[in-house]
Structures are given as C-alpha cells and as structure tokens.
Coordinates of C-alpha atoms in Angstrom, one line a residue:
X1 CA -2.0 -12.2 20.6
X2 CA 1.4 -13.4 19.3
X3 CA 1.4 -12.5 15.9
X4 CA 3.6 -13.5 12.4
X5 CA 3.9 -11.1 9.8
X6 CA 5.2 -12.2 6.4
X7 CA 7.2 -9.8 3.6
X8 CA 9.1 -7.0 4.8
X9 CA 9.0 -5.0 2.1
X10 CA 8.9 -1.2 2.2
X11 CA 5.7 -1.1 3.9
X12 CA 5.5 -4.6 5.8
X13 CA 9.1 -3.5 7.5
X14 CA 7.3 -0.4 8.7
X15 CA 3.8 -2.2 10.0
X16 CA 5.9 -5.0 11.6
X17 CA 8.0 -2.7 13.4
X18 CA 4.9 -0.4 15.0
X19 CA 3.7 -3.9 16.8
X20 CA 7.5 -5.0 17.9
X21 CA 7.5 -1.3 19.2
X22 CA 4.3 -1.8 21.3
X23 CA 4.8 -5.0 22.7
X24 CA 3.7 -7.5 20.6
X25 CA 4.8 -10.9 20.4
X26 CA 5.9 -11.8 16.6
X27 CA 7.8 -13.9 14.7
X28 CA 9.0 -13.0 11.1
X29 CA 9.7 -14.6 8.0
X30 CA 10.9 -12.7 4.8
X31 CA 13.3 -14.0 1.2
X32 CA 15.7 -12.0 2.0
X33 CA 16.8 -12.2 5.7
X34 CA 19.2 -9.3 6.3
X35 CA 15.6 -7.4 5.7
X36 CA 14.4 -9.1 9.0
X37 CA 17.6 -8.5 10.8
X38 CA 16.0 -5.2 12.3
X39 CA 13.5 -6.7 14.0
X40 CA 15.4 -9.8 15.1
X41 CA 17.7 -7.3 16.9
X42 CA 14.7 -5.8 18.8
X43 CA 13.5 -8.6 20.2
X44 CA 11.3 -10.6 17.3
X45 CA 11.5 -14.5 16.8
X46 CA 12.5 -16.1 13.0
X47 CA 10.8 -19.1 11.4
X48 CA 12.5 -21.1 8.6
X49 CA 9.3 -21.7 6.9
X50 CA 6.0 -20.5 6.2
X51 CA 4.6 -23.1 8.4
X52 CA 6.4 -22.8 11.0
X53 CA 5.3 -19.2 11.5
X54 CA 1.7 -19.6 10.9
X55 CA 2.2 -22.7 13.5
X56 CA 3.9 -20.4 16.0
X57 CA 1.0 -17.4 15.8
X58 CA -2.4 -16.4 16.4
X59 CA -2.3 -13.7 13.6
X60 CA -0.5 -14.3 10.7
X61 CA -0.4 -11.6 8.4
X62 CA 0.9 -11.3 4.9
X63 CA 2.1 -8.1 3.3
X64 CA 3.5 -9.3 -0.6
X65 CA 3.9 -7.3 -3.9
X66 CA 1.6 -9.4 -5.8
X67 CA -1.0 -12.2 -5.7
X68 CA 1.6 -15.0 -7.0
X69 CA 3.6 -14.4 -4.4
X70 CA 0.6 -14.2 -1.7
X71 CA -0.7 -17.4 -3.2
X72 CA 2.9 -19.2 -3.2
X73 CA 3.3 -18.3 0.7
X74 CA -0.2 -19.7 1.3
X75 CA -0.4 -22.8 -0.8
X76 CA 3.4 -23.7 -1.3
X77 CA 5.3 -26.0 0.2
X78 CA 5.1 -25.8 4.0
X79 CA 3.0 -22.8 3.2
X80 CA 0.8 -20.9 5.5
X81 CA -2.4 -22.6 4.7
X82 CA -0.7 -26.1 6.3
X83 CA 0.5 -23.8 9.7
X84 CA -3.1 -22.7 10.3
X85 CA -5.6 -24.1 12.3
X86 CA -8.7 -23.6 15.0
X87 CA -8.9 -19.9 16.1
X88 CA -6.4 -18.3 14.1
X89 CA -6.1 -15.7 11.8
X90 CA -4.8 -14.6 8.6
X91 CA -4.8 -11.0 7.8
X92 CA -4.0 -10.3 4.1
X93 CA -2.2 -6.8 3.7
X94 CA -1.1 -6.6 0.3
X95 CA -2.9 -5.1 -2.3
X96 CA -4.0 -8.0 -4.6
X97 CA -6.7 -9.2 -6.1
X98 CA -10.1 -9.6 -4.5
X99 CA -11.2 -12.8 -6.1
X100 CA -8.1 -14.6 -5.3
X101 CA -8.3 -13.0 -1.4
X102 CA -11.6 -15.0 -1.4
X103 CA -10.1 -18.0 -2.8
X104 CA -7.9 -18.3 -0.2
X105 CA -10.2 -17.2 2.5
X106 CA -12.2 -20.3 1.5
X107 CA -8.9 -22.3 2.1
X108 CA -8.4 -20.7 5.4
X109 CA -11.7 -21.3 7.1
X110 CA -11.2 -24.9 5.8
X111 CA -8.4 -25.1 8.4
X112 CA -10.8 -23.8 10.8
X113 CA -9.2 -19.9 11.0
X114 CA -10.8 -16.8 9.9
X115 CA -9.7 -14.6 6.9
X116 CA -9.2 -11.1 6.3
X117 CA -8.0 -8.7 3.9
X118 CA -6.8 -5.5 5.3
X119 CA -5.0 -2.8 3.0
X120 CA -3.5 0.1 3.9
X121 CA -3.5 3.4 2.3
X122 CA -1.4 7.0 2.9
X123 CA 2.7 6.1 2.4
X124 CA 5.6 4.3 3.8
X125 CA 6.3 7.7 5.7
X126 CA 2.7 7.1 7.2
X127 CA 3.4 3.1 7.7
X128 CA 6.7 4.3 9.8
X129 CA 4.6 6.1 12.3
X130 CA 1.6 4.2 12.7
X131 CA -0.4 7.1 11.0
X132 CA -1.6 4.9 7.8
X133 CA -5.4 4.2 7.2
X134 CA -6.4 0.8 6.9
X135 CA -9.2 -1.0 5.4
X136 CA -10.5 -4.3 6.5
X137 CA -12.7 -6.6 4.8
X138 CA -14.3 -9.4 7.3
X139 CA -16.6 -10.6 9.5
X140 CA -17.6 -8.0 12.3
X141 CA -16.1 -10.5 15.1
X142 CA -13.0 -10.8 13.6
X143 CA -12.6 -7.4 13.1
X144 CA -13.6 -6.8 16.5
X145 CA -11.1 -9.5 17.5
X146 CA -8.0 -8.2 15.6
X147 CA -8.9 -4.9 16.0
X148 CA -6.0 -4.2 19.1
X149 CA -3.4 -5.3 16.1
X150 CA -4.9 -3.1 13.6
X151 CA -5.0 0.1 15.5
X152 CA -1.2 -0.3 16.5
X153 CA -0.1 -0.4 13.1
X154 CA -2.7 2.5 11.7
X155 CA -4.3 5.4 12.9
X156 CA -7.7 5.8 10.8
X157 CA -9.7 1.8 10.5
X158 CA -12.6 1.3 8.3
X159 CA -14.2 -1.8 8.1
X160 CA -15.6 -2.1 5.1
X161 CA -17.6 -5.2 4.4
X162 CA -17.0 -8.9 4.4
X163 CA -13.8 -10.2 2.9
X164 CA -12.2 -9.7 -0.4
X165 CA -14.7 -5.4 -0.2
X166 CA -11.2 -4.2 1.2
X167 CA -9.3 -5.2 -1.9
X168 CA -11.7 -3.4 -3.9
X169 CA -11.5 -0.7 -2.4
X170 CA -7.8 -0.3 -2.3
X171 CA -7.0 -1.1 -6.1
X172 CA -9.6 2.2 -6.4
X173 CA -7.9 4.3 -4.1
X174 CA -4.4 3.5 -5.7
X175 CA -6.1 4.0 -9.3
X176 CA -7.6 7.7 -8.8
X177 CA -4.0 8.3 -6.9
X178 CA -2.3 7.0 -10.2
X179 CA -4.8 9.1 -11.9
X180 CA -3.8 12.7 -10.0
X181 CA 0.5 11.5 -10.0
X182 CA -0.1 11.9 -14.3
X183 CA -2.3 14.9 -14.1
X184 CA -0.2 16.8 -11.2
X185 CA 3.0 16.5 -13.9
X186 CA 1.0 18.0 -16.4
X187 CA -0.3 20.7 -14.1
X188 CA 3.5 21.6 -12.9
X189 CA 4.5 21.8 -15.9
X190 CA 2.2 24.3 -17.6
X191 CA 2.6 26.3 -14.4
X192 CA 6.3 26.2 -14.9
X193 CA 6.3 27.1 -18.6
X194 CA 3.7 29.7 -17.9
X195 CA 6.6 31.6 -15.9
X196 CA 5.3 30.3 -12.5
X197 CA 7.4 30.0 -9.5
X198 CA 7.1 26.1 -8.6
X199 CA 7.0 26.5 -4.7
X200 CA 4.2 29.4 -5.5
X201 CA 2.3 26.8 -7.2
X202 CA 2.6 24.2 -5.1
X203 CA 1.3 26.0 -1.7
X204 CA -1.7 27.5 -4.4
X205 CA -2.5 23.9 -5.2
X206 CA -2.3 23.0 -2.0
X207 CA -4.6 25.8 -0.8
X208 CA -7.6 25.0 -3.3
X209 CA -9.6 22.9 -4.9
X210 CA -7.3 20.9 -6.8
X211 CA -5.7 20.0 -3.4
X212 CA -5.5 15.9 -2.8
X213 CA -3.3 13.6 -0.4
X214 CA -1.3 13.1 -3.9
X215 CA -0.2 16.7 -4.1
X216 CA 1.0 17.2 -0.8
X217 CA 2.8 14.1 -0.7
X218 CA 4.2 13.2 -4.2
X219 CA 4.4 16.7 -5.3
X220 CA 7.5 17.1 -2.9
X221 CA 8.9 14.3 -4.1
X222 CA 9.0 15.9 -8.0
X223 CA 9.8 19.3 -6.7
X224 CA 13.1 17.6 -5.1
X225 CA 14.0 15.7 -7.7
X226 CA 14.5 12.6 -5.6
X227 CA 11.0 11.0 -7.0
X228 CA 11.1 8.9 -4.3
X229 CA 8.1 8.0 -2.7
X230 CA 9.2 4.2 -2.0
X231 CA 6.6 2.9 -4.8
X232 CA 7.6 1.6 -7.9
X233 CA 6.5 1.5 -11.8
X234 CA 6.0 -2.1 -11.4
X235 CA 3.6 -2.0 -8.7
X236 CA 1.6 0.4 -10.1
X237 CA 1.1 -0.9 -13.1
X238 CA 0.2 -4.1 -11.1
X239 CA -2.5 -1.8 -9.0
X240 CA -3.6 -0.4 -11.9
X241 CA -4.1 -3.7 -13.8
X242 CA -6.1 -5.0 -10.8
X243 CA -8.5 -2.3 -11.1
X244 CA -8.8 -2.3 -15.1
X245 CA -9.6 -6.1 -14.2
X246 CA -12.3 -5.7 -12.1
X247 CA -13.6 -3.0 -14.5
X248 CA -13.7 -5.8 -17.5
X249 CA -15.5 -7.8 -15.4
X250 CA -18.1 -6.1 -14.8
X251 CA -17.9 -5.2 -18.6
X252 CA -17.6 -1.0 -17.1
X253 CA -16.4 1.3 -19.9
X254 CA -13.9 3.4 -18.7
X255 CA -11.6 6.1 -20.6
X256 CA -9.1 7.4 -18.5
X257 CA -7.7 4.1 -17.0
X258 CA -6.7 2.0 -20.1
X259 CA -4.8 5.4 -20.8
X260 CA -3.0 6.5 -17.5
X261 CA -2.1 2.5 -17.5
X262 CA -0.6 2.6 -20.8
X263 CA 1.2 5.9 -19.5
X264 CA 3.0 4.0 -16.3
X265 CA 3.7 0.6 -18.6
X266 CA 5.7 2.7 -21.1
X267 CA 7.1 4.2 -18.0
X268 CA 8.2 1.1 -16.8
X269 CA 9.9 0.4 -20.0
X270 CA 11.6 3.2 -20.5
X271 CA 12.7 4.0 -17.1
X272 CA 12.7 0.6 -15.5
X273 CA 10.4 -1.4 -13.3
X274 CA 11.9 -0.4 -9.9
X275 CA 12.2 3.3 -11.0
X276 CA 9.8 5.3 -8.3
X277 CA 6.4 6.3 -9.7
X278 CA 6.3 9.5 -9.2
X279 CA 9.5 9.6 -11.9
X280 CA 6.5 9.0 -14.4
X281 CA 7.0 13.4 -14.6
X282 CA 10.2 12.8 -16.2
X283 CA 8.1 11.7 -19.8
X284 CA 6.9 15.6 -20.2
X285 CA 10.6 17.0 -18.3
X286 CA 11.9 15.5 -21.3
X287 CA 10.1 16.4 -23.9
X288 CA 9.9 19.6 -22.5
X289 CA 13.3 20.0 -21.9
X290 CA 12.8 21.7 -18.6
X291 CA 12.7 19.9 -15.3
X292 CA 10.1 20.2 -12.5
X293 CA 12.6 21.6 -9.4
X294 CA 11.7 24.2 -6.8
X295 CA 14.6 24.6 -4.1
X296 CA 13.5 24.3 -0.4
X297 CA 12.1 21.0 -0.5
X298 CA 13.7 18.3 2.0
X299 CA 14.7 15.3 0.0
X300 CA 12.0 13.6 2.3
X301 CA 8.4 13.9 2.3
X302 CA 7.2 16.1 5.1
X303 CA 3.7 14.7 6.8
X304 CA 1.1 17.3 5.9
X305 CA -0.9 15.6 9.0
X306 CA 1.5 14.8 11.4
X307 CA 1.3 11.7 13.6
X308 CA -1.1 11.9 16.6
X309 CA -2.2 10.5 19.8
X310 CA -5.0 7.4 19.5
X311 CA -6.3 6.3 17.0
X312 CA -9.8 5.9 15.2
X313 CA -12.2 3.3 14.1
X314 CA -13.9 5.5 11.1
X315 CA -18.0 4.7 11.5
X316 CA -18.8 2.4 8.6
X317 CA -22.2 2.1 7.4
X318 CA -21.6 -2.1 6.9

C-alpha cells in the first residue's frame, strides 16, 4: 500500500517517519518544505499539490492542527478530494471536529474511496517510537484493510465505531488530560508550599491513586522547567473548544470545562499561543512566587512504558 501523508507537524513528522522506517512506500506534502526534507532524504517521494499526492496513493492520510486547515487540503484547489478515487483511502489523523470528519467522509465516498478518522493519543515522545494508541472510527473492512498502516505507526489500536466515533473520543481524552495538566499545578504547588520535597511528591503521585498518563509524562516536564511537551496553548484551547462544542450540542451542563478552558485561553493570552501547555503552571508560580523545580529531571520526558515488541488491536465491543 503506497501511502501519502499530509502535515508534518510535531506529530505527523513522527507517524510519517515509523512507515518510511518500515518500508512503506510514501509520498509527502507539507507548507513548509524544509519540514519534509527528513523524509525526502530517506527515501520518500514529494508532490507539488494536494492532488497530486492523493493521485499518487492508496492511503492518503492527513495529520493538520485544525479543521480549516483539514477542510482547505481536502476541498481547496487541487485538493485531496479531486486526487481521490475508486479503492482509496483517506485517513483523517488530526484531532478535529467530528461533524465536519463526516462532512467530508460523505465527499470522499462520492469519489468512490473510503473514509476514516483515526486520532492518536499518548505524546510526540510516543509518536517517535511507534508506541502511541490510536483510535479509528470506520467501517470494519476498512479498518481491517488499513490496519498493516495503523499498527506500524501505533502500538495499542481500538476501533471504535463508524466514522466521525474516533473524533469524539479524542477531543474527550484531550479534555480530562487538560483537566489533570490544571489540577496537577495546583497539586505541586500546595505540596511544595507545604515544605514537600517535589521529586518525593512526584514518585508518591506516581505510586497512588492520583496517578494518570498526565503525571508521569507532563509532570517532568514542570519539574524541569522546560514545559515542553511539544503541545501548545493554541491547540488546546482548540481541543478543548471541540469538546465544549459537542457538549452544547447536546445541551450537557457541564462545570469544570467552561472553567479549565477559560484557564488555557487566558493562558494563551498571557503567555502566547505557541507557549507549551504544560507552562499553563506558571499562572500559580507567579502568583505564588515560587517555581515548581525539582533537580534530576532530564530536560526530556522519560517513557514510563517503554516501547515494545508487536503491537495490539485492543478488543472493541463495536
């Protein structure tokens, strides 16, 4: 299966690089070029347009910060959607919106291919060694069909239900994981002002019940003082909107989202849209006056679960 991946960005550099690495045909197509020049180096083909690639490719798969981009590279001039045709696929990767995934997905099996959405959860340091998890929302068959792809680029696969149920579930994964960033701050905090040793409290957290995938991995990141976990303010206030969207559809009161999102929107003001996420800490470091550090942390995030052989197709009840 020759495959074109589209956008890479912090995580679609990393997916795009596991299938070059195991012997995949591809052909990739990004703005900004020098990001592509990686993979051009090691062997992958370039197409000048959107087209072109989808044209070129069995799979084409798009990986895009938000759903005006996705829907620009599909619909645009010489945009995927005119590329596409019997017996193809398009797997969408980015977390977007779910209504507009089915929008296109309509669009797609116009042109006689078959659409997916397949979100990934657990990191760029996960995405680099093909450890991520990955959601798919599709037709069994499909699924079936793309499935060699998906397990080269991800280690844990779930299908979850027909297209546009992956979305879903991704914008609620990010939101609880936006959820735990703000309440972990506030947690380090008080157990640094109560005289705690930080790297004490961050093996005791680690250790119990308030443990999460968060902690172990973004936690570092404050306790270093890089904050860099390569996500940004922007996009998760984007995430965040998504799921505050869905949840006004369905006219679902909630109480901690429209706070925690006002929380990373004046983050975003104050410290800047491309200012990493986990920097959202810095809000109580300031007013506190005292700064979250513990010294032996590596300025990048050690994998709690290291990367191993295989991979697995979770069971899904769908």
């Amino acid at each position: 299966m020759k495959v074109g991946f589209i956008g890479l960005g912090n995580v679609g550099s990393k997916l795009s690089k596991s299938l070059l690495r195991n012997g995949f045909e591809m052909v990739v197509r990004d703005l900004d070029s020098a990001a592509a020049q990686p993979l051009l180096d090691s062997g992958a083909g370039w197409a000048d347009t959107n087209r072109e690639l989808a044209e070129a490719c069995d799979l084409v798969i798009t990986c895009l910060p938000s759903p005006a981009v996705v829907r620009s590279v599909m619909e645009g001039a010489d945009g995927v959607l005119e590329g596409l045709g019997d017996g193809k696929i398009w797997l969408e990767m980015s977390t977007t919106d779910e209504a507009e995934v089915r929008r296109l997905g309509e669009l797609v099996v116009g042109r006689g291919a078959r659409p997916m959405d397949g979100p990934v959860s657990g990191g760029c340091h996960r995405a680099a060694t093909g450890n991520i998890s990955i959601f798919v929302g599709a037709e069994r068959e499909d699924f079936e069909r793309a499935l060699p792809v998906l397990t080269t680029m991800g280690r844990r696969i779930l299908h979850v239900g027909g297209l546009g149920s992956a979305s879903v579930l991704k914008v609620v994964t990010n939101y609880l994981a936006s959820v735990h960033l703000v309440a972990l701050g506030e947690a380090l905090m008080v157990a640094r002002r109560s005289g705690m040793d930080l790297n004490t409290a961050y093996e005791a957290i680690r250790i119990s019940s308030g443990n999460s995938f968060v902690h172990e991995t973004e936690s570092q990141v404050i306790l270093n003082g890089s904050y860099n976990i390569n996500f940004t303010m922007d996009l998760v206030v984007k995430d965040m909107s998504l799921f505050q969207q869905l949840a006004d559809q369905q006219d679902t009161p909630l109480e901690l989202s429209p706070l925690v999102l006002d929380i990373f929107r004046r983050g975003e003001q104050i410290y800047g849209s491309r200012a990493w996420s986990p920097g959202i800490v810095r809000f109580l470091e300031d007013a506190c006056g005292v700064d979250l550090r513990a010294p032996g942390f590596p300025e990048e995030v050690v994998d709690t679960e290291p990367e191993q052989p295989g991979y697995e197709v979770v069971p899904s009840v769908t």
